[in-house]
XYZ file of C-alpha atoms in Angstrom:
712
model
C 22.782 -3.764 -5.576
C 22.178 0.396 -5.331
C 19.801 1.725 -2.706
C 17.399 4.474 -3.874
C 14.902 6.072 -2.004
C 11.456 7.738 -3.461
C 9.219 10.273 -2.019
C 5.075 10.191 -2.625
C 4.707 12.881 -4.691
C 1.920 12.976 -6.482
C 0.049 16.155 -7.924
C -3.034 14.577 -9.413
C -6.415 16.620 -10.166
C -9.901 15.640 -9.200
C -12.542 18.149 -11.125
C -10.649 21.809 -10.793
C -8.873 20.534 -7.500
C -5.096 19.739 -7.024
C -3.900 17.163 -4.189
C -0.352 17.765 -3.376
C 1.365 15.023 -1.254
C 4.171 17.467 -0.748
C 1.800 19.976 0.846
C 0.227 18.123 3.742
C 3.283 18.239 5.967
C 5.022 20.974 4.429
C 7.681 19.470 2.362
C 8.236 22.410 0.255
C 9.441 24.781 2.996
C 11.853 22.294 4.986
C 15.418 20.635 4.608
C 15.410 18.880 7.644
C 13.445 15.918 6.315
C 16.115 15.560 3.030
C 18.759 15.480 5.901
C 17.634 12.917 7.359
C 16.534 11.010 4.358
C 20.391 11.598 3.059
C 21.800 10.328 6.148
C 20.286 6.833 5.480
C 23.156 6.234 2.917
C 21.088 6.134 -0.221
C 22.774 6.877 -3.485
C 19.626 8.009 -5.469
C 16.472 9.896 -4.273
C 13.893 9.657 -6.885
C 12.276 13.228 -6.558
C 9.635 15.565 -7.408
C 10.171 18.785 -9.978
C 6.639 18.566 -11.325
C 5.247 20.353 -13.806
C 1.939 21.322 -11.819
C 3.852 23.018 -9.245
C 6.877 24.988 -11.019
C 4.705 26.123 -13.497
C 0.886 26.146 -12.014
C -0.720 27.889 -15.313
C 1.032 26.634 -18.335
C 2.228 30.654 -19.526
C 3.394 31.641 -15.911
C 7.034 31.735 -15.340
C 8.681 29.261 -13.486
C 8.795 29.259 -9.870
C 10.917 26.228 -8.928
C 9.498 25.665 -5.984
C 12.398 22.737 -4.995
C 15.186 24.340 -6.376
C 16.724 24.797 -2.263
C 15.770 20.935 -1.753
C 17.737 19.925 -5.357
C 21.042 21.936 -4.359
C 21.269 20.656 -0.704
C 20.787 16.720 -2.662
C 23.627 18.024 -4.860
C 25.844 18.982 -2.250
C 24.967 15.490 -0.459
C 25.834 13.655 -3.690
C 22.813 12.122 -4.056
C 21.674 11.585 -7.251
C 18.243 12.815 -8.174
C 16.075 10.872 -10.448
C 13.575 13.941 -11.482
C 10.216 13.206 -11.736
C 8.171 15.947 -13.979
C 4.760 14.468 -13.804
C 3.615 12.048 -11.315
C 0.183 10.980 -11.875
C -0.677 14.223 -13.276
C -2.521 15.653 -15.986
C -0.590 18.730 -16.701
C -1.086 22.668 -15.358
C -4.046 25.236 -15.746
C -3.640 25.529 -19.680
C -2.277 22.221 -20.739
C -4.480 18.814 -20.776
C -3.589 15.263 -20.805
C -5.959 15.232 -23.504
C -4.689 17.645 -25.899
C -2.981 16.629 -29.160
C -0.072 18.695 -28.671
C 0.430 17.361 -24.737
C 3.693 15.819 -25.322
C 4.847 19.155 -26.772
C 4.135 20.990 -24.022
C 5.702 18.520 -21.092
C 9.013 18.391 -23.612
C 9.292 22.298 -23.338
C 9.093 21.959 -19.652
C 11.346 19.045 -19.855
C 14.270 21.254 -21.392
C 13.721 24.369 -19.115
C 14.531 21.655 -16.098
C 17.148 20.349 -17.956
C 18.661 23.934 -18.835
C 18.121 25.034 -14.901
C 19.715 22.117 -13.054
C 22.342 20.811 -15.799
C 23.559 18.411 -13.153
C 20.841 16.602 -12.839
C 21.212 13.217 -14.844
C 18.430 10.684 -14.540
C 14.392 11.615 -15.238
C 11.144 9.815 -15.135
C 9.132 12.264 -17.328
C 6.188 10.614 -16.354
C 5.476 8.129 -13.668
C 3.576 4.847 -14.319
C 1.847 6.460 -17.142
C -0.611 2.956 -18.330
C -1.533 2.822 -14.306
C -1.881 7.345 -14.635
C -4.070 6.476 -17.811
C -6.450 3.973 -15.967
C -7.282 6.393 -13.363
C -7.693 8.962 -15.434
C -9.204 7.613 -18.728
C -10.820 4.039 -17.794
C -11.799 4.583 -13.985
C -13.417 8.252 -14.302
C -11.391 8.718 -10.530
C -8.769 11.359 -12.057
C -9.331 14.278 -14.660
C -10.413 14.241 -17.024
C -12.280 11.688 -15.450
C -12.778 9.231 -18.771
C -14.125 6.038 -18.190
C -13.880 4.421 -21.972
C -11.110 2.578 -24.050
C -10.839 5.442 -26.607
C -9.819 8.096 -23.354
C -7.818 5.517 -21.709
C -5.777 4.978 -25.060
C -5.744 8.581 -26.020
C -4.164 9.652 -22.465
C -1.595 6.813 -22.527
C -0.497 7.433 -26.293
C -0.054 11.435 -24.819
C 2.052 10.697 -21.716
C 4.118 8.039 -23.426
C 4.812 10.630 -26.254
C 5.522 13.088 -24.175
C 8.037 10.442 -22.522
C 10.035 10.075 -25.250
C 9.961 13.901 -26.378
C 10.638 14.822 -22.788
C 14.226 12.769 -23.503
C 15.231 13.917 -26.643
C 14.969 17.449 -25.585
C 16.849 16.629 -22.164
C 19.206 15.296 -24.314
C 19.913 18.270 -26.021
C 20.923 20.067 -22.822
C 22.564 16.718 -21.119
C 23.531 14.223 -23.868
C 24.540 11.999 -20.589
C 21.329 11.829 -19.272
C 19.570 8.501 -18.208
C 15.720 7.444 -19.012
C 13.957 6.076 -15.880
C 10.727 4.703 -16.947
C 8.455 3.631 -14.350
C 5.676 1.203 -14.127
C 3.408 -0.873 -11.941
C 4.168 -4.499 -12.220
C 0.851 -6.155 -12.761
C -0.657 -9.424 -13.295
C -3.997 -10.555 -13.656
C -5.356 -14.091 -12.667
C -9.025 -15.607 -13.133
C -11.495 -18.169 -13.567
C -11.131 -20.499 -16.923
C -14.247 -18.614 -17.876
C -12.472 -15.217 -17.882
C -9.119 -16.456 -19.213
C -9.508 -14.220 -22.187
C -9.986 -11.279 -20.110
C -6.930 -11.774 -18.483
C -5.007 -12.668 -20.972
C -6.244 -9.466 -23.083
C -4.910 -7.372 -19.432
C -1.863 -9.249 -19.246
C -1.143 -8.113 -22.907
C -2.362 -4.705 -21.736
C 0.300 -4.723 -18.860
C 3.331 -3.717 -21.057
C 1.764 -1.596 -23.470
C 3.501 1.564 -21.931
C 6.733 -0.019 -22.648
C 5.919 -1.720 -25.676
C 5.345 1.953 -26.890
C 8.650 3.345 -25.797
C 10.456 0.741 -26.929
C 9.262 1.039 -30.201
C 7.797 -2.392 -30.044
C 3.724 -2.214 -31.159
C 4.135 -2.748 -34.849
C 1.214 -4.956 -36.895
C 2.484 -7.887 -35.249
C 1.506 -6.684 -31.620
C -1.298 -8.749 -30.469
C -2.910 -5.017 -29.105
C -2.382 -3.376 -32.361
C -6.159 -3.902 -34.115
C -7.580 -2.683 -30.576
C -5.263 0.500 -30.705
C -6.546 1.260 -34.058
C -10.151 0.510 -33.182
C -10.428 2.749 -30.212
C -8.906 5.730 -31.864
C -5.304 5.209 -32.073
C -4.196 6.134 -35.669
C -1.327 4.367 -37.549
C 0.632 7.515 -37.595
C 0.609 7.974 -33.712
C 2.324 3.968 -34.024
C 4.477 4.956 -36.297
C 6.318 8.032 -34.255
C 7.304 5.247 -31.893
C 8.232 2.732 -34.305
C 10.272 5.450 -35.575
C 11.549 7.148 -32.028
C 12.362 3.846 -30.212
C 13.306 5.351 -26.602
C 14.126 1.803 -24.801
C 14.660 3.292 -21.000
C 18.204 3.384 -19.560
C 16.620 1.653 -16.527
C 13.432 0.311 -16.057
C 11.602 0.826 -12.939
C 8.584 -1.531 -11.710
C 6.800 -0.618 -8.328
C 5.105 -4.080 -7.188
C 2.415 -3.721 -4.339
C 0.386 -6.845 -3.196
C -2.764 -5.299 -4.699
C -0.587 -5.394 -8.147
C -1.639 -8.492 -8.916
C -5.937 -9.154 -9.278
C -8.193 -11.749 -9.719
C -11.279 -11.824 -12.154
C -14.185 -13.965 -11.172
C -17.488 -14.237 -12.860
C -19.606 -15.702 -9.509
C -20.161 -12.010 -8.392
C -22.572 -13.364 -5.455
C -19.512 -14.410 -3.802
C -18.074 -11.128 -3.826
C -19.066 -7.401 -2.275
C -20.448 -5.670 -4.609
C -17.988 -2.837 -5.047
C -15.829 -5.187 -6.738
C -18.129 -5.880 -9.327
C -17.601 -5.068 -12.867
C -16.823 -5.952 -16.590
C -16.488 -6.053 -20.019
C -19.669 -5.237 -21.586
C -19.303 -8.870 -22.682
C -19.227 -10.622 -18.977
C -20.057 -9.878 -15.129
C -17.398 -10.110 -12.842
C -15.890 -9.320 -9.693
C -12.333 -7.665 -9.912
C -10.451 -8.049 -6.520
C -6.939 -8.815 -5.408
C -5.474 -12.136 -6.274
C -3.790 -12.287 -2.298
C -7.379 -12.036 -0.545
C -8.860 -15.482 -2.085
C -7.885 -19.320 -1.888
C -8.618 -19.353 -5.788
C -5.545 -17.811 -7.087
C -1.383 -18.470 -6.246
C 0.693 -15.308 -6.759
C 3.350 -14.827 -9.044
C 5.133 -12.585 -7.061
C 7.824 -10.262 -7.733
C 10.642 -12.532 -8.406
C 8.612 -14.300 -11.115
C 7.279 -10.827 -12.904
C 10.761 -9.461 -13.122
C 12.080 -12.423 -14.781
C 9.286 -11.975 -17.144
C 10.136 -8.928 -17.962
C 13.725 -9.112 -18.032
C 13.359 -12.393 -20.682
C 10.931 -9.504 -22.321
C 13.328 -6.662 -22.498
C 16.366 -7.444 -21.412
C 17.261 -3.905 -20.333
C 18.552 -2.959 -16.995
C 15.947 -3.166 -14.149
C 15.266 -1.457 -10.932
C 12.563 -2.104 -8.474
C 11.413 1.422 -8.264
C 8.738 1.464 -5.399
C 8.731 -1.234 -2.424
C 6.652 -0.181 0.179
C 3.174 -1.613 1.997
C 0.841 0.075 4.409
C 0.166 -1.984 7.253
C 2.029 -2.553 10.784
C 5.468 -2.171 11.342
C 6.438 -5.893 11.358
C 4.715 -6.213 7.933
C 6.784 -3.663 6.841
C 9.971 -4.948 7.865
C 9.651 -8.290 6.431
C 7.971 -6.680 2.707
C 11.044 -4.601 2.530
C 13.461 -6.938 3.530
C 11.969 -9.767 1.173
C 12.042 -7.488 -1.776
C 15.441 -6.841 -1.006
C 16.446 -10.582 -0.938
C 14.731 -11.039 -4.109
C 15.735 -8.286 -6.020
C 19.687 -9.619 -4.993
C 18.754 -13.218 -5.905
C 17.951 -12.046 -9.078
C 21.063 -9.942 -9.999
C 23.262 -13.160 -8.067
C 21.114 -15.229 -11.251
C 22.078 -12.815 -13.557
C 19.460 -10.948 -14.376
C 20.759 -6.948 -14.872
C 18.865 -5.969 -11.066
C 20.440 -2.364 -10.925
C 18.805 -1.128 -7.584
C 15.773 -1.548 -4.948
C 13.772 1.769 -4.072
C 12.432 2.617 -0.941
C 9.223 4.372 -1.437
C 7.481 6.702 0.739
C 9.915 7.826 2.861
C 7.939 10.510 4.347
C 4.839 8.542 4.274
C 2.094 8.959 1.769
C -1.852 10.550 2.687
C -4.782 9.993 1.277
C -4.362 6.712 -0.703
C -7.235 4.788 1.150
C -9.539 7.513 -0.609
C -7.486 7.477 -3.861
C -6.656 11.076 -3.608
C -9.733 12.054 -4.450
C -11.041 14.445 -1.289
C -8.918 16.040 1.464
C -7.947 14.330 3.998
C -7.854 10.189 4.159
C -5.379 8.096 6.219
C -1.340 9.005 6.571
C 0.996 6.131 6.079
C 4.318 6.965 8.121
C 7.433 5.036 5.663
C 10.805 5.260 6.927
C 9.787 8.598 8.774
C 6.828 9.925 10.585
C 5.644 13.161 9.985
C 3.170 13.869 12.292
C 2.761 16.948 13.776
C 5.119 18.033 11.390
C 8.035 16.294 13.534
C 10.216 13.954 12.115
C 10.526 10.571 14.019
C 12.560 7.858 12.404
C 11.049 4.384 12.265
C 12.372 0.623 12.080
C 11.682 1.081 8.126
C 14.901 3.905 8.412
C 17.330 1.312 10.589
C 16.472 -0.963 7.412
C 17.446 0.992 4.738
C 20.434 2.380 6.762
C 21.555 -1.017 7.469
C 21.390 -2.545 3.874
C 22.687 1.089 2.874
C 25.932 0.709 4.733
C 26.764 -3.286 5.194
C 23.974 -5.305 2.889
C 22.590 -6.746 6.085
C 19.617 -6.472 8.512
C 18.547 -8.574 11.029
C 15.450 -8.229 13.170
C 13.544 -11.394 15.798
C 10.039 -10.266 13.556
C 11.954 -11.263 10.109
C 11.878 -14.907 10.397
C 7.369 -14.960 10.810
C 5.629 -15.084 7.837
C 3.893 -12.001 6.638
C 0.172 -11.094 6.522
C 0.107 -11.847 2.880
C 1.650 -15.486 3.481
C -0.610 -16.277 6.275
C -4.025 -17.640 6.512
C -5.405 -14.337 7.607
C -4.532 -12.558 3.868
C -8.138 -14.413 2.594
C -11.447 -12.805 2.568
C -13.016 -14.530 -0.342
C -14.219 -16.859 1.741
C -13.429 -14.803 4.739
C -11.614 -16.708 7.850
C -13.567 -15.944 11.047
C -10.331 -17.253 13.029
C -6.932 -17.694 12.733
C -5.026 -20.876 14.308
C -2.334 -19.810 15.828
C 0.763 -20.586 14.277
C 3.551 -22.386 16.389
C 6.824 -20.829 15.290
C 10.231 -20.668 16.837
C 10.765 -17.017 16.105
C 11.898 -15.030 18.912
C 8.820 -14.186 20.667
C 8.048 -10.999 22.694
C 6.932 -11.593 26.303
C 3.218 -10.336 27.483
C 2.937 -10.352 31.212
C -0.528 -9.576 32.940
C -2.092 -11.955 29.699
C -5.420 -12.340 32.057
C -6.201 -8.337 32.188
C -7.553 -6.368 30.011
C -4.712 -4.405 28.464
C -2.937 -7.625 28.649
C -5.254 -9.221 26.878
C -5.501 -6.800 24.107
C -1.709 -7.199 23.136
C -2.015 -10.969 22.777
C -4.791 -10.523 20.648
C -2.914 -7.927 18.336
C 0.351 -10.252 18.596
C -1.555 -12.893 17.152
C -3.417 -11.274 14.337
C -0.333 -9.485 13.139
C 2.149 -13.029 12.989
C 4.354 -11.258 15.958
C 5.914 -14.217 17.538
C 4.623 -14.292 21.967
C 4.527 -15.950 24.696
C 2.370 -14.720 27.405
C 2.281 -15.351 31.503
C -0.576 -13.879 34.146
C 0.039 -13.772 37.677
C -0.359 -17.509 38.583
C 3.016 -17.929 36.189
C 5.073 -14.991 36.882
C 5.091 -13.024 40.075
C 6.848 -9.908 39.505
C 7.633 -9.090 42.735
C 9.924 -12.224 42.549
C 12.920 -11.925 40.595
C 13.844 -15.309 40.843
C 10.736 -16.036 38.842
C 11.561 -12.828 36.258
C 15.023 -14.289 35.766
C 13.434 -18.172 34.916
C 10.835 -16.701 32.520
C 13.577 -14.592 30.861
C 16.114 -17.840 30.760
C 12.903 -20.060 29.447
C 11.337 -17.603 26.691
C 14.644 -15.640 25.849
C 12.207 -12.638 24.575
C 13.569 -9.531 22.603
C 11.332 -8.036 24.220
C 8.950 -7.619 27.002
C 5.538 -6.069 27.586
C 4.541 -5.391 31.255
C 0.843 -5.102 31.134
C 0.520 -6.175 34.984
C -0.386 -4.316 37.547
C -2.924 -2.948 40.097
C -5.544 -1.098 38.240
C -8.325 -0.461 40.766
C -7.643 3.118 41.706
C -9.724 3.359 44.603
C -9.127 0.197 46.235
C -5.090 1.884 46.395
C -6.093 3.905 48.741
C -6.575 1.383 51.497
C -4.407 -0.612 49.856
C -1.110 1.074 48.696
C 1.138 -1.570 49.951
C -0.071 -4.296 47.469
C -0.557 -0.960 44.644
C 3.124 -0.545 45.296
C 4.200 -3.996 44.987
C 2.351 -4.722 41.736
C 2.518 -1.370 40.233
C 6.163 0.057 41.321
C 8.486 -2.983 42.695
C 7.845 -5.451 40.034
C 7.969 -3.403 37.204
C 11.553 -1.604 38.782
C 12.445 -5.582 39.504
C 11.670 -6.128 35.031
C 13.320 -3.466 34.097
C 16.584 -4.340 36.518
C 16.172 -7.956 34.460
C 15.773 -6.465 30.920
C 18.912 -4.240 30.926
C 21.370 -6.803 32.382
C 19.851 -8.813 29.319
C 19.726 -6.295 26.350
C 15.792 -6.718 26.246
C 13.673 -3.994 25.177
C 11.021 -3.400 28.291
C 7.770 -2.012 27.162
C 5.748 -0.820 30.309
C 2.702 1.965 31.272
C 1.486 4.408 33.344
C -0.874 6.883 33.669
C -2.897 10.562 33.650
C -3.022 10.243 37.228
C 0.674 11.061 37.693
C -0.852 14.786 37.192
C -2.677 16.802 39.456
C -4.659 18.742 37.234
C -4.154 21.975 37.641
C -2.297 23.132 34.636
C -5.627 23.273 33.271
C -4.952 22.524 29.920
C -3.094 18.614 28.297
C -0.408 17.848 29.742
C 2.862 16.773 27.927
C 5.821 14.534 28.754
C 8.281 17.163 30.028
C 5.408 18.707 32.484
C 6.345 17.999 36.195
C 4.634 15.356 38.058
C 2.902 15.662 41.171
C 0.466 12.533 42.061
C -3.067 13.427 44.040
C -4.005 9.682 44.683
C -1.834 6.707 45.460
C -2.845 4.853 42.495
C -0.450 7.790 41.075
C 2.027 7.876 43.421
C 3.028 4.295 42.356
C 2.751 4.673 38.781
C 4.897 8.146 39.351
C 7.844 5.885 40.983
C 7.346 3.355 38.757
C 8.208 5.666 35.365
C 11.660 6.732 37.833
C 12.659 3.204 38.539
C 12.136 1.643 35.514
C 14.511 4.618 32.833
C 16.818 4.432 35.951
C 17.025 0.682 35.769
C 17.127 0.711 31.871
C 17.064 3.819 30.204
C 16.296 1.977 26.628
C 12.592 1.067 28.007
C 9.737 2.737 26.931
C 7.200 3.864 29.388
C 3.592 5.157 28.005
C 1.437 7.172 29.735
C -2.524 6.764 28.639
C -5.871 7.642 29.878
C -9.134 6.342 30.135
C -9.510 3.179 27.612
C -12.429 2.105 25.981
C -12.861 -0.658 23.357
C -12.467 -3.775 25.936
C -14.028 -6.466 25.701
C -17.670 -7.026 27.712
C -16.012 -7.907 31.228
C -13.338 -5.023 31.578
C -15.351 -2.297 29.801
C -15.818 0.470 31.288
C -18.834 1.720 30.030
C -20.695 -1.728 30.498
C -22.498 -0.846 33.814
C -23.606 2.579 32.208
C -25.403 0.941 28.907
C -26.652 -1.605 31.013
C -28.435 0.577 32.843
C -29.603 2.528 30.089
C -31.057 -0.320 28.455
C -33.339 -0.970 31.169
C -34.695 2.626 31.210
C -32.286 3.793 34.467
C -30.878 6.905 35.008
C -26.549 7.299 35.307
C -24.614 9.529 36.125
C -21.150 10.639 35.668
C -19.114 13.264 36.667
C -18.768 16.343 34.368
C -15.655 17.801 36.470
C -12.539 14.918 35.357
C -11.236 15.939 31.838
C -9.083 13.328 30.137
C -8.036 12.297 26.984
C -9.935 8.906 26.035
C -8.019 5.728 24.362
C -9.141 3.459 21.914
C -7.395 0.671 23.342
C -7.640 -0.986 19.618
C -5.305 1.648 18.667
C -3.801 2.071 21.696
C -2.462 -1.454 21.304
C -1.443 -1.510 17.711
C 0.529 2.015 17.826
C 2.557 0.743 20.980
C 3.961 -2.201 19.360
C 4.940 -0.110 16.402
C 6.755 2.045 18.773
C 7.891 -0.907 20.199
C 9.846 -2.351 17.169
C 11.029 1.733 16.055
C 13.002 1.294 19.180
C 11.518 4.128 21.027
C 12.348 4.947 24.507
C 11.660 7.293 27.524
C 8.604 8.606 28.533
C 5.623 9.311 25.594
C 1.440 10.147 25.868
C -0.438 7.984 23.814
C -4.321 8.769 23.668
C -6.602 9.985 21.203
C -6.591 13.545 20.493
C -9.182 15.103 22.005
C -9.716 16.149 25.763
C -13.137 16.053 27.350
C -15.231 15.059 30.301
C -16.227 11.723 31.490
C -19.452 13.037 31.554
C -19.224 14.102 27.432
C -17.760 10.735 26.996
C -20.538 8.816 28.138
C -22.740 10.550 25.896
C -20.832 9.861 23.099
C -20.559 6.065 24.055
C -24.340 6.405 24.645
C -25.337 8.278 21.402
C -23.679 5.592 19.051
C -25.034 2.943 21.407
C -28.221 4.446 20.521
C -29.142 5.016 23.587
C -31.377 8.118 25.715
C -28.602 10.302 26.911
C -31.116 12.187 28.467
C -31.324 9.471 31.193
C -27.007 10.448 31.866
C -26.694 12.584 34.866
C -24.245 15.113 35.084
C -22.295 15.247 38.578
C -19.311 16.314 40.278
C -16.716 13.671 41.590
C -17.719 14.866 45.278
C -21.265 13.631 44.592
C -20.131 10.372 43.005
C -18.199 9.531 46.536
C -15.409 8.520 44.807
C -12.573 7.333 47.293
C -10.030 8.611 45.358
C -9.234 12.280 44.259
C -8.992 12.332 40.448
C -7.385 15.514 38.685
C -10.118 18.135 37.204
C -7.709 18.237 34.031
C -5.651 15.236 33.103
C -5.982 15.317 29.373
C -2.530 14.111 27.372
C -0.870 15.160 24.502
C 2.335 14.000 22.837
C 5.941 16.041 21.425
C 6.732 13.298 19.794
C 4.778 13.213 16.596
C 2.917 9.908 17.120
C -0.029 9.111 14.636
C -2.944 8.217 16.819
C -6.781 8.577 14.758
C -9.492 11.008 16.017
C -11.597 10.086 18.808
C -14.628 10.502 16.411
C -13.149 7.329 14.181
C -12.263 5.442 17.277
C -16.079 5.900 18.760
C -17.269 4.832 15.949
C -15.226 2.113 15.045
C -15.701 0.898 18.556
C -19.140 1.360 18.898
C -20.927 1.850 15.620
C -19.687 -1.404 14.375
C -20.580 -3.639 17.650
C -24.585 -2.220 17.320
C -24.391 -2.789 13.696
C -23.059 -6.320 14.089
C-alpha cells in the first residue's frame, strides 16, 4: 500500500475575496516545509498548482508561484499529484458558471503540462460535487447559488473541465494519470425521509458517473438533470468522451455520513432545512443514536463494486485531540490494507493536511478561524513535528506503528459522540490499555488532567498524596511496577507561594526532591514524564516576555524550589517535558483564584488587586489539553505554555469581573507592597515560547471560561 501525503490548499472565493490556505503560513516562500514532508517517506504528494494562484487574472501571464517547490519535489523523487482547482471557481476573468469554463481550464491545464512535463498525476478539479454544493446549492462560496439549477451547472462545468483538462494534458504527456477525488458520503434517514436519502445517495456518485460516461437515459438522475436545466446535448458529451479515472480517490470524514430527521424540535435551529416538500434536520450521523455509521470499509467496498476502478483514500484527517488523530488515521490504514487483502484494488492512503489547515471552523468564509495542526504544527512560522508525523513515517518505512493510545476507542466509538440526545456524563470505561499515571490527582491541576483524560478516552490511573508519597522512592517504584504507565503526569506540588517563605523545607520536599526521584524512576523504566514549573523562576528585571532560553533568577522560595526541580528533572531524565506556566484561571469553584474577588464584588464590596505585577494568564482547560497533545508528540525539555497576552493582575481581574457582569469600579489597583504579600513577586514574569506551540487567544479563553458560566 502506497503512502501519499496532501497539503490543504483551498483557494475559494467569497464575494470578491479570495481565501488561500497556503498564504496563512507563508508556504509559497518556504521549502523547508517540503523537506520535512519528503523526510516522512511518502511516495506521492497532492500539491497545488492552482489556477487562481498561477494566473490571478485570466489574461495575465503565468507567474508559476510554486515552480521552485515542484522542482524540489522532483529532486526528492516524490511524485506530484497536481491539483489545478481546489474548491475554487477560477481566476478573475473566468467563472465556474461560464459556458466556456471547461475550455478555459483546459487551456491552463495544457500550460501546466508544457511547463512541467515530468508531472504524471493530475487532479484537475478537487471534489466537484462538494464544491458544486457549497457554491451552487448552499450559497456559501462564490457564485453563491442556492438552487438545483445552479448546483448542476457548476457540477457539469467542473466535470467537463476535468475531462477536457486531461485530454489537453495528454497531448503533452500521453502517460499522464487522472486522479479524480470526491467526498465519500452516505445519507441516513428516518423512514419518512427515505426518499430524500435515496436521492442524495444516488447524487453522491453523480460527478463520477458523469466523467465515466455512465449518465444516460437509464440513469436514475437523468430526468432530474433535464428538469433542472442540463440539456441532453451536454450529457451526450460525457457519453461520447468517457474519462474513467486512473485512480478514483475518496475523502472520508466523520461528517461525510449524515442523518435526516423530520423531528426538527429535537435538533438546534442551525440544523433545520428542507427540500421544498418537507422540513427536516440534517445532522452528522455520528452524533445521533438513530443511525449506525456505514464506515470507511463499507463505503469503499460499495465504490469498488460500482466502478471497479483502482481506489485510493485521498484525504485521511480528523480535527481533534492528538490521541484521536492517531486512532483515526491508524484505523484508516488498517481498513485500506484489509480491503486490498480482500481483492479490492486499493492503491494508497493519503495522509491529509500535513501542514494543518486554517479556518474550516468558519468554512473559509471569513479571515481567521482556528488552525488545525496535522503531521506538522506551523504556529508562528515554526515547523514542529507532531505524533502524526511519527505515525506516517512508521507506516511508510515499515508498514507498522504502535502506541499505547491506539488500543482505546476513538470519540466516534464512545458514548461521548452523542449530541442527539445529548449525554451529560460519560461513564468511565474500564480498559486494559496501558495508562497514563496522574500524580497529584486531588489538586486543581491534577483534577483537570483526570477530567481531560476521561473526556478524551485516554486510559489513566490517578493517585493523590495519601496513595503516593513522592519523597519515598520505594512508593514511586511500587506505583510504577503496579500500573506500568507509558507516561507520568506530575501535577503534585507545594503551591502556596507565600507559605513557602516560612516553610521552605516542605516546599522543597514536594517541589524539588519528589519530582527528582520521579524523574529518576522514569528514566530507569523508559517512561515519559510531564512535569510543571512556573514563571516565578524569573526575577522580572527583563521587562518583557521571558523565553525558554532566558537566564533564571528566582526572588522567592517557591521560585527557587521550581528552578532547582527543573535542573534535576532534566538531568535525571533528559526526555522529560517540563512546562512553565503562569497564573491559571478556569479552575473548579474551590480552586478559582478569582473566587474571593467575585464573592466580594457580588456582595457590593471593593477588592484590591496588584497593578504592578505583570503575568501571562493561562486558561487551565486549554493548558491541560495542549499539554497532553505535547506529551503524545514526544516533546521534551523546557517549554513555556500560556495564553498570548501579557497583562497586570489588575487588568486581568477587570476582564474577569466584566465577563461576570460585576462592577469593575469596585476593583482597587494597588502595589504588591500594599497587599502585604509575604513572598515578593517579579514585576514582569510574562512568558512566551520559541517553540511554535498553538494556544488560543486570551479573549477567546476568557469568553469561554466566564461568559459560558454566566449564561449557564
